[in-house]
């Protein structure tokens, strides 16, 4: 982080009395979202297809698209305005597609190889590419988050294996997609769009911040979208990200950085404690 930005962060916290700026790294949870949406401080997930599982609070979901064509997805997120003063780009986690149940892949015990291949594969990401802010994503991860607007970034997956499209199974009972964020960064992120694509990058459908799905024009469907009734609680899996911090430029002397970082760190710590007490 550049010296001027650290100084701005410290000044902003002091001016706000260290009480109004939210802290703790997280994806901003969504209130009043679609029943098929799963949100928490570390994830944003949508159901694309589900036969319905009351025990897991997952509603029956069918948008009518050919799920055998799904191969990639992208997530666009923005740093919320009140937290931008802290933004250093040090975020990361995983992009995950989960396919399970159905013919030929009923359980991990009965079909462990297929389960391991399709149920929770992840592609890791760390950092963001933002030349205007001097931020760089880690090049040794599977995918990168690219700037698409001010404090707004899109991370796009590589192709995932598709259980039905590969011919390994006849059908699945659940097809869900997640963005995971494990960094612990102080700036909160708001997901603005999730786009589902085929292997060629054609968008099949999109989801907005509240998880409302819209099938793209020209996408072949077999049935109209079903009403999603009931709650949604996504399977978190056992995935973990081992993020590598991208290097930030420093444009001041050691003493100056230490002094201002100390102020900013103390202020940020106070904000974190303030949030935890709520």
PDB file of C-alpha atoms in Angstrom:
ATOM      1  CA  UNK A   1       0.000   0.000   0.000  1.00  0.00           C
ATOM      2  CA  UNK A   2       1.340   3.440  -0.861  1.00  0.00           C
ATOM      3  CA  UNK A   3       2.206   5.904   1.908  1.00  0.00           C
ATOM      4  CA  UNK A   4      -0.454   8.400   0.826  1.00  0.00           C
ATOM      5  CA  UNK A   5      -3.155   5.761   1.029  1.00  0.00           C
ATOM      6  CA  UNK A   6      -2.094   4.605   4.487  1.00  0.00           C
ATOM      7  CA  UNK A   7      -2.092   8.214   5.658  1.00  0.00           C
ATOM      8  CA  UNK A   8      -5.565   8.737   4.182  1.00  0.00           C
ATOM      9  CA  UNK A   9      -6.848   5.623   5.928  1.00  0.00           C
ATOM     10  CA  UNK A  10      -5.481   6.728   9.293  1.00  0.00           C
ATOM     11  CA  UNK A  11      -6.914  10.212   8.890  1.00  0.00           C
ATOM     12  CA  UNK A  12     -10.288   8.898   7.829  1.00  0.00           C
ATOM     13  CA  UNK A  13     -10.546   6.610  10.820  1.00  0.00           C
ATOM     14  CA  UNK A  14      -9.568   9.370  13.215  1.00  0.00           C
ATOM     15  CA  UNK A  15     -12.088  11.752  11.670  1.00  0.00           C
ATOM     16  CA  UNK A  16     -14.836   9.171  11.951  1.00  0.00           C
ATOM     17  CA  UNK A  17     -14.054   8.466  15.569  1.00  0.00           C
ATOM     18  CA  UNK A  18     -13.013   4.946  14.602  1.00  0.00           C
ATOM     19  CA  UNK A  19     -16.614   3.819  14.843  1.00  0.00           C
ATOM     20  CA  UNK A  20     -18.299   4.169  11.455  1.00  0.00           C
ATOM     21  CA  UNK A  21     -15.884   2.272   9.196  1.00  0.00           C
ATOM     22  CA  UNK A  22     -16.622  -1.441   9.186  1.00  0.00           C
ATOM     23  CA  UNK A  23     -13.808  -3.904   9.612  1.00  0.00           C
ATOM     24  CA  UNK A  24     -13.059  -7.592   9.148  1.00  0.00           C
ATOM     25  CA  UNK A  25     -12.658  -9.235   5.817  1.00  0.00           C
ATOM     26  CA  UNK A  26     -15.804 -10.681   4.403  1.00  0.00           C
ATOM     27  CA  UNK A  27     -18.252 -10.917   1.560  1.00  0.00           C
ATOM     28  CA  UNK A  28     -21.170  -8.676   2.435  1.00  0.00           C
ATOM     29  CA  UNK A  29     -24.103 -10.964   3.295  1.00  0.00           C
ATOM     30  CA  UNK A  30     -27.294 -10.394   1.310  1.00  0.00           C
ATOM     31  CA  UNK A  31     -30.596  -9.709   3.027  1.00  0.00           C
ATOM     32  CA  UNK A  32     -33.843 -10.698   1.359  1.00  0.00           C
ATOM     33  CA  UNK A  33     -32.111 -12.844  -1.250  1.00  0.00           C
ATOM     34  CA  UNK A  34     -33.587 -15.510  -3.498  1.00  0.00           C
ATOM     35  CA  UNK A  35     -34.335 -18.805  -1.686  1.00  0.00           C
ATOM     36  CA  UNK A  36     -31.659 -20.527  -3.771  1.00  0.00           C
ATOM     37  CA  UNK A  37     -28.972 -18.055  -2.677  1.00  0.00           C
ATOM     38  CA  UNK A  38     -26.410 -18.864  -0.002  1.00  0.00           C
ATOM     39  CA  UNK A  39     -24.439 -15.994   1.490  1.00  0.00           C
ATOM     40  CA  UNK A  40     -22.134 -15.590   4.440  1.00  0.00           C
ATOM     41  CA  UNK A  41     -19.026 -13.668   5.368  1.00  0.00           C
ATOM     42  CA  UNK A  42     -16.877 -16.088   3.366  1.00  0.00           C
ATOM     43  CA  UNK A  43     -19.069 -17.175   0.474  1.00  0.00           C
ATOM     44  CA  UNK A  44     -21.639 -16.357  -2.170  1.00  0.00           C
ATOM     45  CA  UNK A  45     -23.355 -19.318  -3.794  1.00  0.00           C
ATOM     46  CA  UNK A  46     -26.287 -20.073  -6.082  1.00  0.00           C
ATOM     47  CA  UNK A  47     -28.308 -23.166  -6.917  1.00  0.00           C
ATOM     48  CA  UNK A  48     -28.568 -23.700 -10.653  1.00  0.00           C
ATOM     49  CA  UNK A  49     -30.366 -27.020 -10.363  1.00  0.00           C
ATOM     50  CA  UNK A  50     -31.621 -28.962  -7.378  1.00  0.00           C
ATOM     51  CA  UNK A  51     -34.243 -31.670  -7.028  1.00  0.00           C
ATOM     52  CA  UNK A  52     -34.903 -30.237  -3.575  1.00  0.00           C
ATOM     53  CA  UNK A  53     -33.490 -31.262  -0.226  1.00  0.00           C
ATOM     54  CA  UNK A  54     -35.539 -30.130   2.790  1.00  0.00           C
ATOM     55  CA  UNK A  55     -32.964 -31.574   5.207  1.00  0.00           C
ATOM     56  CA  UNK A  56     -30.387 -29.097   3.859  1.00  0.00           C
ATOM     57  CA  UNK A  57     -32.934 -26.298   3.332  1.00  0.00           C
ATOM     58  CA  UNK A  58     -32.310 -26.396  -0.422  1.00  0.00           C
ATOM     59  CA  UNK A  59     -35.370 -25.626  -2.544  1.00  0.00           C
ATOM     60  CA  UNK A  60     -36.265 -27.418  -5.755  1.00  0.00           C
ATOM     61  CA  UNK A  61     -34.626 -25.316  -8.476  1.00  0.00           C
ATOM     62  CA  UNK A  62     -34.744 -25.655 -12.265  1.00  0.00           C
ATOM     63  CA  UNK A  63     -34.142 -22.761 -14.648  1.00  0.00           C
ATOM     64  CA  UNK A  64     -34.624 -25.048 -17.631  1.00  0.00           C
ATOM     65  CA  UNK A  65     -31.127 -24.631 -19.062  1.00  0.00           C
ATOM     66  CA  UNK A  66     -29.034 -27.577 -20.236  1.00  0.00           C
ATOM     67  CA  UNK A  67     -26.756 -27.997 -17.226  1.00  0.00           C
ATOM     68  CA  UNK A  68     -24.550 -30.413 -19.169  1.00  0.00           C
ATOM     69  CA  UNK A  69     -23.240 -27.347 -21.046  1.00  0.00           C
ATOM     70  CA  UNK A  70     -22.070 -25.476 -17.944  1.00  0.00           C
ATOM     71  CA  UNK A  71     -18.286 -25.240 -17.899  1.00  0.00           C
ATOM     72  CA  UNK A  72     -17.239 -21.850 -16.498  1.00  0.00           C
ATOM     73  CA  UNK A  73     -18.478 -18.968 -14.417  1.00  0.00           C
ATOM     74  CA  UNK A  74     -17.421 -15.486 -13.421  1.00  0.00           C
ATOM     75  CA  UNK A  75     -18.108 -13.367 -10.354  1.00  0.00           C
ATOM     76  CA  UNK A  76     -18.023  -9.578 -10.328  1.00  0.00           C
ATOM     77  CA  UNK A  77     -17.547  -7.870  -6.979  1.00  0.00           C
ATOM     78  CA  UNK A  78     -16.944  -4.359  -5.701  1.00  0.00           C
ATOM     79  CA  UNK A  79     -15.349  -2.969  -2.566  1.00  0.00           C
ATOM     80  CA  UNK A  80     -18.065  -1.166  -0.630  1.00  0.00           C
ATOM     81  CA  UNK A  81     -17.512   2.575  -0.620  1.00  0.00           C
ATOM     82  CA  UNK A  82     -17.011   3.076   3.111  1.00  0.00           C
ATOM     83  CA  UNK A  83     -14.212   0.467   3.168  1.00  0.00           C
ATOM     84  CA  UNK A  84     -12.277   1.659   0.120  1.00  0.00           C
ATOM     85  CA  UNK A  85      -9.896   3.727   2.221  1.00  0.00           C
ATOM     86  CA  UNK A  86      -8.502   0.417   3.563  1.00  0.00           C
ATOM     87  CA  UNK A  87      -8.337  -1.383   0.213  1.00  0.00           C
ATOM     88  CA  UNK A  88      -5.005  -3.064  -0.543  1.00  0.00           C
ATOM     89  CA  UNK A  89      -6.210  -5.824  -2.877  1.00  0.00           C
ATOM     90  CA  UNK A  90      -5.215  -8.625  -0.551  1.00  0.00           C
ATOM     91  CA  UNK A  91      -8.218 -10.880  -0.975  1.00  0.00           C
ATOM     92  CA  UNK A  92      -8.549 -14.384  -2.324  1.00  0.00           C
ATOM     93  CA  UNK A  93     -10.167 -17.761  -2.098  1.00  0.00           C
ATOM     94  CA  UNK A  94     -11.687 -20.226  -4.522  1.00  0.00           C
ATOM     95  CA  UNK A  95     -14.154 -20.643  -7.361  1.00  0.00           C
ATOM     96  CA  UNK A  96     -16.122 -23.840  -6.886  1.00  0.00           C
ATOM     97  CA  UNK A  97     -18.642 -25.909  -8.831  1.00  0.00           C
ATOM     98  CA  UNK A  98     -20.412 -28.667  -6.923  1.00  0.00           C
ATOM     99  CA  UNK A  99     -22.269 -31.484  -8.678  1.00  0.00           C
ATOM    100  CA  UNK A 100     -23.638 -34.405  -6.698  1.00  0.00           C
ATOM    101  CA  UNK A 101     -26.449 -36.919  -6.374  1.00  0.00           C
ATOM    102  CA  UNK A 102     -28.382 -38.430  -9.244  1.00  0.00           C
ATOM    103  CA  UNK A 103     -27.710 -41.548 -11.292  1.00  0.00           C
ATOM    104  CA  UNK A 104     -24.191 -42.957 -11.015  1.00  0.00           C
ATOM    105  CA  UNK A 105     -22.991 -40.515  -8.343  1.00  0.00           C
ATOM    106  CA  UNK A 106     -25.289 -41.089  -5.372  1.00  0.00           C
ATOM    107  CA  UNK A 107     -22.790 -40.638  -2.542  1.00  0.00           C
ATOM    108  CA  UNK A 108     -19.117 -40.275  -1.695  1.00  0.00           C
ATOM    109  CA  UNK A 109     -19.066 -43.775  -0.209  1.00  0.00           C
ATOM    110  CA  UNK A 110     -20.674 -45.413  -3.242  1.00  0.00           C
ATOM    111  CA  UNK A 111     -18.754 -43.493  -5.917  1.00  0.00           C
ATOM    112  CA  UNK A 112     -15.697 -41.872  -4.295  1.00  0.00           C
ATOM    113  CA  UNK A 113     -13.798 -41.203  -7.543  1.00  0.00           C
ATOM    114  CA  UNK A 114     -16.675 -39.424  -9.235  1.00  0.00           C
ATOM    115  CA  UNK A 115     -17.548 -37.603  -6.029  1.00  0.00           C
ATOM    116  CA  UNK A 116     -14.021 -36.286  -5.658  1.00  0.00           C
ATOM    117  CA  UNK A 117     -13.855 -35.196  -9.292  1.00  0.00           C
ATOM    118  CA  UNK A 118     -17.163 -33.356  -9.446  1.00  0.00           C
ATOM    119  CA  UNK A 119     -18.488 -32.493  -6.022  1.00  0.00           C
ATOM    120  CA  UNK A 120     -16.124 -29.769  -4.824  1.00  0.00           C
ATOM    121  CA  UNK A 121     -13.311 -28.988  -7.289  1.00  0.00           C
ATOM    122  CA  UNK A 122     -11.898 -25.525  -6.752  1.00  0.00           C
ATOM    123  CA  UNK A 123      -9.792 -22.995  -8.627  1.00  0.00           C
ATOM    124  CA  UNK A 124      -7.845 -20.630  -6.402  1.00  0.00           C
ATOM    125  CA  UNK A 125      -7.367 -16.874  -6.801  1.00  0.00           C
ATOM    126  CA  UNK A 126      -5.435 -14.300  -4.816  1.00  0.00           C
ATOM    127  CA  UNK A 127      -5.237 -10.535  -5.148  1.00  0.00           C
ATOM    128  CA  UNK A 128      -6.513  -8.277  -7.915  1.00  0.00           C
ATOM    129  CA  UNK A 129      -5.001  -6.667 -10.987  1.00  0.00           C
ATOM    130  CA  UNK A 130      -5.578  -2.922 -10.702  1.00  0.00           C
ATOM    131  CA  UNK A 131      -2.828  -0.856 -12.386  1.00  0.00           C
ATOM    132  CA  UNK A 132      -4.396   2.413 -11.268  1.00  0.00           C
ATOM    133  CA  UNK A 133      -3.925   1.439  -7.628  1.00  0.00           C
ATOM    134  CA  UNK A 134      -0.647  -0.420  -8.148  1.00  0.00           C
ATOM    135  CA  UNK A 135      -2.182  -3.780  -7.215  1.00  0.00           C
ATOM    136  CA  UNK A 136      -1.222  -7.124  -8.748  1.00  0.00           C
ATOM    137  CA  UNK A 137      -2.846 -10.544  -8.502  1.00  0.00           C
ATOM    138  CA  UNK A 138      -0.749 -13.586  -7.665  1.00  0.00           C
ATOM    139  CA  UNK A 139       0.335 -15.177 -10.938  1.00  0.00           C
ATOM    140  CA  UNK A 140       0.830 -18.638  -9.421  1.00  0.00           C
ATOM    141  CA  UNK A 141      -2.876 -19.199  -8.746  1.00  0.00           C
ATOM    142  CA  UNK A 142      -5.401 -20.823 -11.081  1.00  0.00           C
ATOM    143  CA  UNK A 143      -7.210 -17.612 -12.035  1.00  0.00           C
ATOM    144  CA  UNK A 144      -6.901 -13.841 -11.553  1.00  0.00           C
ATOM    145  CA  UNK A 145      -9.306 -11.073 -10.601  1.00  0.00           C
ATOM    146  CA  UNK A 146      -9.229  -8.270 -13.179  1.00  0.00           C
ATOM    147  CA  UNK A 147     -10.351  -4.669 -12.787  1.00  0.00           C
ATOM    148  CA  UNK A 148     -13.595  -3.859 -14.637  1.00  0.00           C
ATOM    149  CA  UNK A 149     -14.389  -0.553 -12.905  1.00  0.00           C
ATOM    150  CA  UNK A 150     -13.393   1.634  -9.966  1.00  0.00           C
ATOM    151  CA  UNK A 151     -12.830  -0.745  -7.031  1.00  0.00           C
ATOM    152  CA  UNK A 152     -14.732  -3.359  -9.040  1.00  0.00           C
ATOM    153  CA  UNK A 153     -13.254  -6.667 -10.221  1.00  0.00           C
ATOM    154  CA  UNK A 154     -14.222  -9.821 -12.080  1.00  0.00           C
ATOM    155  CA  UNK A 155     -12.722 -13.245 -11.494  1.00  0.00           C
ATOM    156  CA  UNK A 156     -13.427 -15.833 -14.209  1.00  0.00           C
ATOM    157  CA  UNK A 157     -12.878 -19.549 -13.847  1.00  0.00           C
ATOM    158  CA  UNK A 158     -11.128 -21.888 -16.204  1.00  0.00           C
ATOM    159  CA  UNK A 159     -13.180 -24.783 -17.527  1.00  0.00           C
ATOM    160  CA  UNK A 160     -14.517 -27.184 -14.899  1.00  0.00           C
ATOM    161  CA  UNK A 161     -15.331 -30.846 -15.632  1.00  0.00           C
ATOM    162  CA  UNK A 162     -19.059 -31.392 -16.138  1.00  0.00           C
ATOM    163  CA  UNK A 163     -20.381 -34.687 -14.787  1.00  0.00           C
ATOM    164  CA  UNK A 164     -23.208 -35.026 -17.315  1.00  0.00           C
ATOM    165  CA  UNK A 165     -21.391 -33.436 -20.248  1.00  0.00           C
ATOM    166  CA  UNK A 166     -18.475 -35.824 -19.834  1.00  0.00           C
ATOM    167  CA  UNK A 167     -20.782 -38.818 -19.948  1.00  0.00           C
ATOM    168  CA  UNK A 168     -19.715 -40.013 -16.500  1.00  0.00           C
ATOM    169  CA  UNK A 169     -23.249 -39.776 -15.095  1.00  0.00           C
ATOM    170  CA  UNK A 170     -26.746 -39.590 -16.538  1.00  0.00           C
ATOM    171  CA  UNK A 171     -27.934 -36.840 -14.222  1.00  0.00           C
ATOM    172  CA  UNK A 172     -27.244 -35.018 -10.966  1.00  0.00           C
ATOM    173  CA  UNK A 173     -29.506 -34.026  -8.117  1.00  0.00           C
ATOM    174  CA  UNK A 174     -27.668 -30.795  -7.328  1.00  0.00           C
ATOM    175  CA  UNK A 175     -25.614 -28.303  -9.356  1.00  0.00           C
ATOM    176  CA  UNK A 176     -24.342 -25.293  -7.419  1.00  0.00           C
ATOM    177  CA  UNK A 177     -21.683 -22.619  -7.811  1.00  0.00           C
ATOM    178  CA  UNK A 178     -19.702 -20.658  -5.200  1.00  0.00           C
ATOM    179  CA  UNK A 179     -17.278 -17.827  -4.736  1.00  0.00           C
ATOM    180  CA  UNK A 180     -15.203 -18.348  -1.580  1.00  0.00           C
ATOM    181  CA  UNK A 181     -13.170 -15.615   0.108  1.00  0.00           C
ATOM    182  CA  UNK A 182     -10.781 -16.520   2.915  1.00  0.00           C
ATOM    183  CA  UNK A 183      -8.365 -13.610   3.182  1.00  0.00           C
ATOM    184  CA  UNK A 184      -9.401 -11.814   6.350  1.00  0.00           C
ATOM    185  CA  UNK A 185      -8.928  -8.466   4.585  1.00  0.00           C
ATOM    186  CA  UNK A 186     -10.392  -5.409   6.302  1.00  0.00           C
ATOM    187  CA  UNK A 187     -12.380  -4.280   3.253  1.00  0.00           C
ATOM    188  CA  UNK A 188     -15.784  -5.842   2.616  1.00  0.00           C
ATOM    189  CA  UNK A 189     -16.808  -7.032  -0.842  1.00  0.00           C
ATOM    190  CA  UNK A 190     -20.249  -6.945  -2.440  1.00  0.00           C
ATOM    191  CA  UNK A 191     -21.011  -9.438  -5.206  1.00  0.00           C
ATOM    192  CA  UNK A 192     -22.846  -7.670  -8.037  1.00  0.00           C
ATOM    193  CA  UNK A 193     -23.141 -10.455 -10.623  1.00  0.00           C
ATOM    194  CA  UNK A 194     -22.445 -14.136 -11.189  1.00  0.00           C
ATOM    195  CA  UNK A 195     -22.458 -15.308 -14.814  1.00  0.00           C
ATOM    196  CA  UNK A 196     -22.705 -18.972 -15.863  1.00  0.00           C
ATOM    197  CA  UNK A 197     -21.038 -19.903 -19.160  1.00  0.00           C
ATOM    198  CA  UNK A 198     -20.439 -22.776 -21.544  1.00  0.00           C
ATOM    199  CA  UNK A 199     -16.975 -23.933 -22.622  1.00  0.00           C
ATOM    200  CA  UNK A 200     -16.808 -21.244 -25.322  1.00  0.00           C
ATOM    201  CA  UNK A 201     -17.570 -18.467 -22.866  1.00  0.00           C
ATOM    202  CA  UNK A 202     -21.159 -17.933 -23.996  1.00  0.00           C
ATOM    203  CA  UNK A 203     -23.259 -16.712 -21.070  1.00  0.00           C
ATOM    204  CA  UNK A 204     -26.096 -19.125 -20.305  1.00  0.00           C
ATOM    205  CA  UNK A 205     -27.572 -17.194 -17.384  1.00  0.00           C
ATOM    206  CA  UNK A 206     -26.717 -14.570 -14.808  1.00  0.00           C
ATOM    207  CA  UNK A 207     -27.507 -13.969 -11.155  1.00  0.00           C
ATOM    208  CA  UNK A 208     -27.779 -10.550  -9.550  1.00  0.00           C
ATOM    209  CA  UNK A 209     -26.683  -9.553  -6.040  1.00  0.00           C
ATOM    210  CA  UNK A 210     -29.765 -11.127  -4.471  1.00  0.00           C
ATOM    211  CA  UNK A 211     -29.297 -14.391  -6.338  1.00  0.00           C
ATOM    212  CA  UNK A 212     -32.149 -13.850  -8.783  1.00  0.00           C
ATOM    213  CA  UNK A 213     -31.359 -15.835 -11.912  1.00  0.00           C
ATOM    214  CA  UNK A 214     -32.037 -14.696 -15.464  1.00  0.00           C
ATOM    215  CA  UNK A 215     -31.638 -17.036 -18.441  1.00  0.00           C
ATOM    216  CA  UNK A 216     -29.791 -15.335 -21.299  1.00  0.00           C
ATOM    217  CA  UNK A 217     -31.605 -14.632 -24.549  1.00  0.00           C
ATOM    218  CA  UNK A 218     -30.919 -17.387 -27.057  1.00  0.00           C
ATOM    219  CA  UNK A 219     -30.136 -19.994 -24.397  1.00  0.00           C
ATOM    220  CA  UNK A 220     -32.080 -23.172 -25.099  1.00  0.00           C
ATOM    221  CA  UNK A 221     -34.367 -24.217 -22.275  1.00  0.00           C
ATOM    222  CA  UNK A 222     -36.414 -27.332 -21.724  1.00  0.00           C
ATOM    223  CA  UNK A 223     -38.774 -26.031 -19.032  1.00  0.00           C
ATOM    224  CA  UNK A 224     -39.640 -22.595 -17.658  1.00  0.00           C
ATOM    225  CA  UNK A 225     -37.769 -21.466 -14.519  1.00  0.00           C
ATOM    226  CA  UNK A 226     -39.248 -22.970 -11.376  1.00  0.00           C
ATOM    227  CA  UNK A 227     -40.279 -20.935  -8.363  1.00  0.00           C
ATOM    228  CA  UNK A 228     -37.657 -21.322  -5.682  1.00  0.00           C
ATOM    229  CA  UNK A 229     -39.493 -21.874  -2.418  1.00  0.00           C
ATOM    230  CA  UNK A 230     -37.794 -22.358   0.925  1.00  0.00           C
ATOM    231  CA  UNK A 231     -34.423 -21.429   2.336  1.00  0.00           C
ATOM    232  CA  UNK A 232     -30.946 -22.288   1.163  1.00  0.00           C
ATOM    233  CA  UNK A 233     -27.927 -23.417   3.106  1.00  0.00           C
ATOM    234  CA  UNK A 234     -24.983 -24.403   0.935  1.00  0.00           C
ATOM    235  CA  UNK A 235     -22.605 -27.258   1.593  1.00  0.00           C
ATOM    236  CA  UNK A 236     -19.384 -25.567   2.622  1.00  0.00           C
ATOM    237  CA  UNK A 237     -17.119 -28.493   1.726  1.00  0.00           C
ATOM    238  CA  UNK A 238     -13.563 -28.854   2.999  1.00  0.00           C
ATOM    239  CA  UNK A 239     -11.926 -26.427   0.596  1.00  0.00           C
ATOM    240  CA  UNK A 240      -9.226 -24.067   1.827  1.00  0.00           C
ATOM    241  CA  UNK A 241      -7.196 -21.412   0.054  1.00  0.00           C
ATOM    242  CA  UNK A 242      -3.505 -20.863   0.686  1.00  0.00           C
ATOM    243  CA  UNK A 243      -3.208 -17.299  -0.510  1.00  0.00           C
ATOM    244  CA  UNK A 244       0.093 -15.704  -1.415  1.00  0.00           C
ATOM    245  CA  UNK A 245       0.219 -11.984  -0.836  1.00  0.00           C
ATOM    246  CA  UNK A 246       0.964  -9.930  -3.911  1.00  0.00           C
ATOM    247  CA  UNK A 247       3.725  -7.345  -3.528  1.00  0.00           C
ATOM    248  CA  UNK A 248       2.734  -3.708  -3.062  1.00  0.00           C
ATOM    249  CA  UNK A 249       4.972  -0.744  -3.834  1.00  0.00           C
ATOM    250  CA  UNK A 250       6.122   1.497  -1.001  1.00  0.00           C
ATOM    251  CA  UNK A 251       7.076   5.061  -1.835  1.00  0.00           C
ATOM    252  CA  UNK A 252       8.378   6.414   1.478  1.00  0.00           C
ATOM    253  CA  UNK A 253      11.106   5.818   4.055  1.00  0.00           C
ATOM    254  CA  UNK A 254      11.041   3.105   6.709  1.00  0.00           C
ATOM    255  CA  UNK A 255      10.451   5.491   9.620  1.00  0.00           C
ATOM    256  CA  UNK A 256       7.555   7.233   7.914  1.00  0.00           C
ATOM    257  CA  UNK A 257       5.888   3.964   6.972  1.00  0.00           C
ATOM    258  CA  UNK A 258       6.300   2.529  10.456  1.00  0.00           C
ATOM    259  CA  UNK A 259       4.769   5.576  12.115  1.00  0.00           C
ATOM    260  CA  UNK A 260       1.745   5.814   9.863  1.00  0.00           C
ATOM    261  CA  UNK A 261       1.199   2.066   9.688  1.00  0.00           C
ATOM    262  CA  UNK A 262       1.178   2.047  13.472  1.00  0.00           C
ATOM    263  CA  UNK A 263      -1.589   4.632  13.545  1.00  0.00           C
ATOM    264  CA  UNK A 264      -3.585   2.828  10.878  1.00  0.00           C
ATOM    265  CA  UNK A 265      -3.122  -0.544  12.571  1.00  0.00           C
ATOM    266  CA  UNK A 266      -4.315   0.772  15.921  1.00  0.00           C
ATOM    267  CA  UNK A 267      -7.311   2.404  14.305  1.00  0.00           C
ATOM    268  CA  UNK A 268      -8.170  -0.677  12.288  1.00  0.00           C
ATOM    269  CA  UNK A 269      -7.874  -2.801  15.404  1.00  0.00           C
ATOM    270  CA  UNK A 270     -10.325  -0.536  17.189  1.00  0.00           C
ATOM    271  CA  UNK A 271     -12.775  -0.854  14.323  1.00  0.00           C
ATOM    272  CA  UNK A 272     -12.488  -4.644  14.328  1.00  0.00           C
ATOM    273  CA  UNK A 273     -13.188  -4.759  18.058  1.00  0.00           C
ATOM    274  CA  UNK A 274     -16.140  -2.438  17.549  1.00  0.00           C
ATOM    275  CA  UNK A 275     -17.660  -4.805  14.982  1.00  0.00           C
ATOM    276  CA  UNK A 276     -17.110  -7.879  17.143  1.00  0.00           C
ATOM    277  CA  UNK A 277     -18.978  -6.258  20.022  1.00  0.00           C
ATOM    278  CA  UNK A 278     -22.070  -5.684  17.905  1.00  0.00           C
TER     279      UNK A 278
END
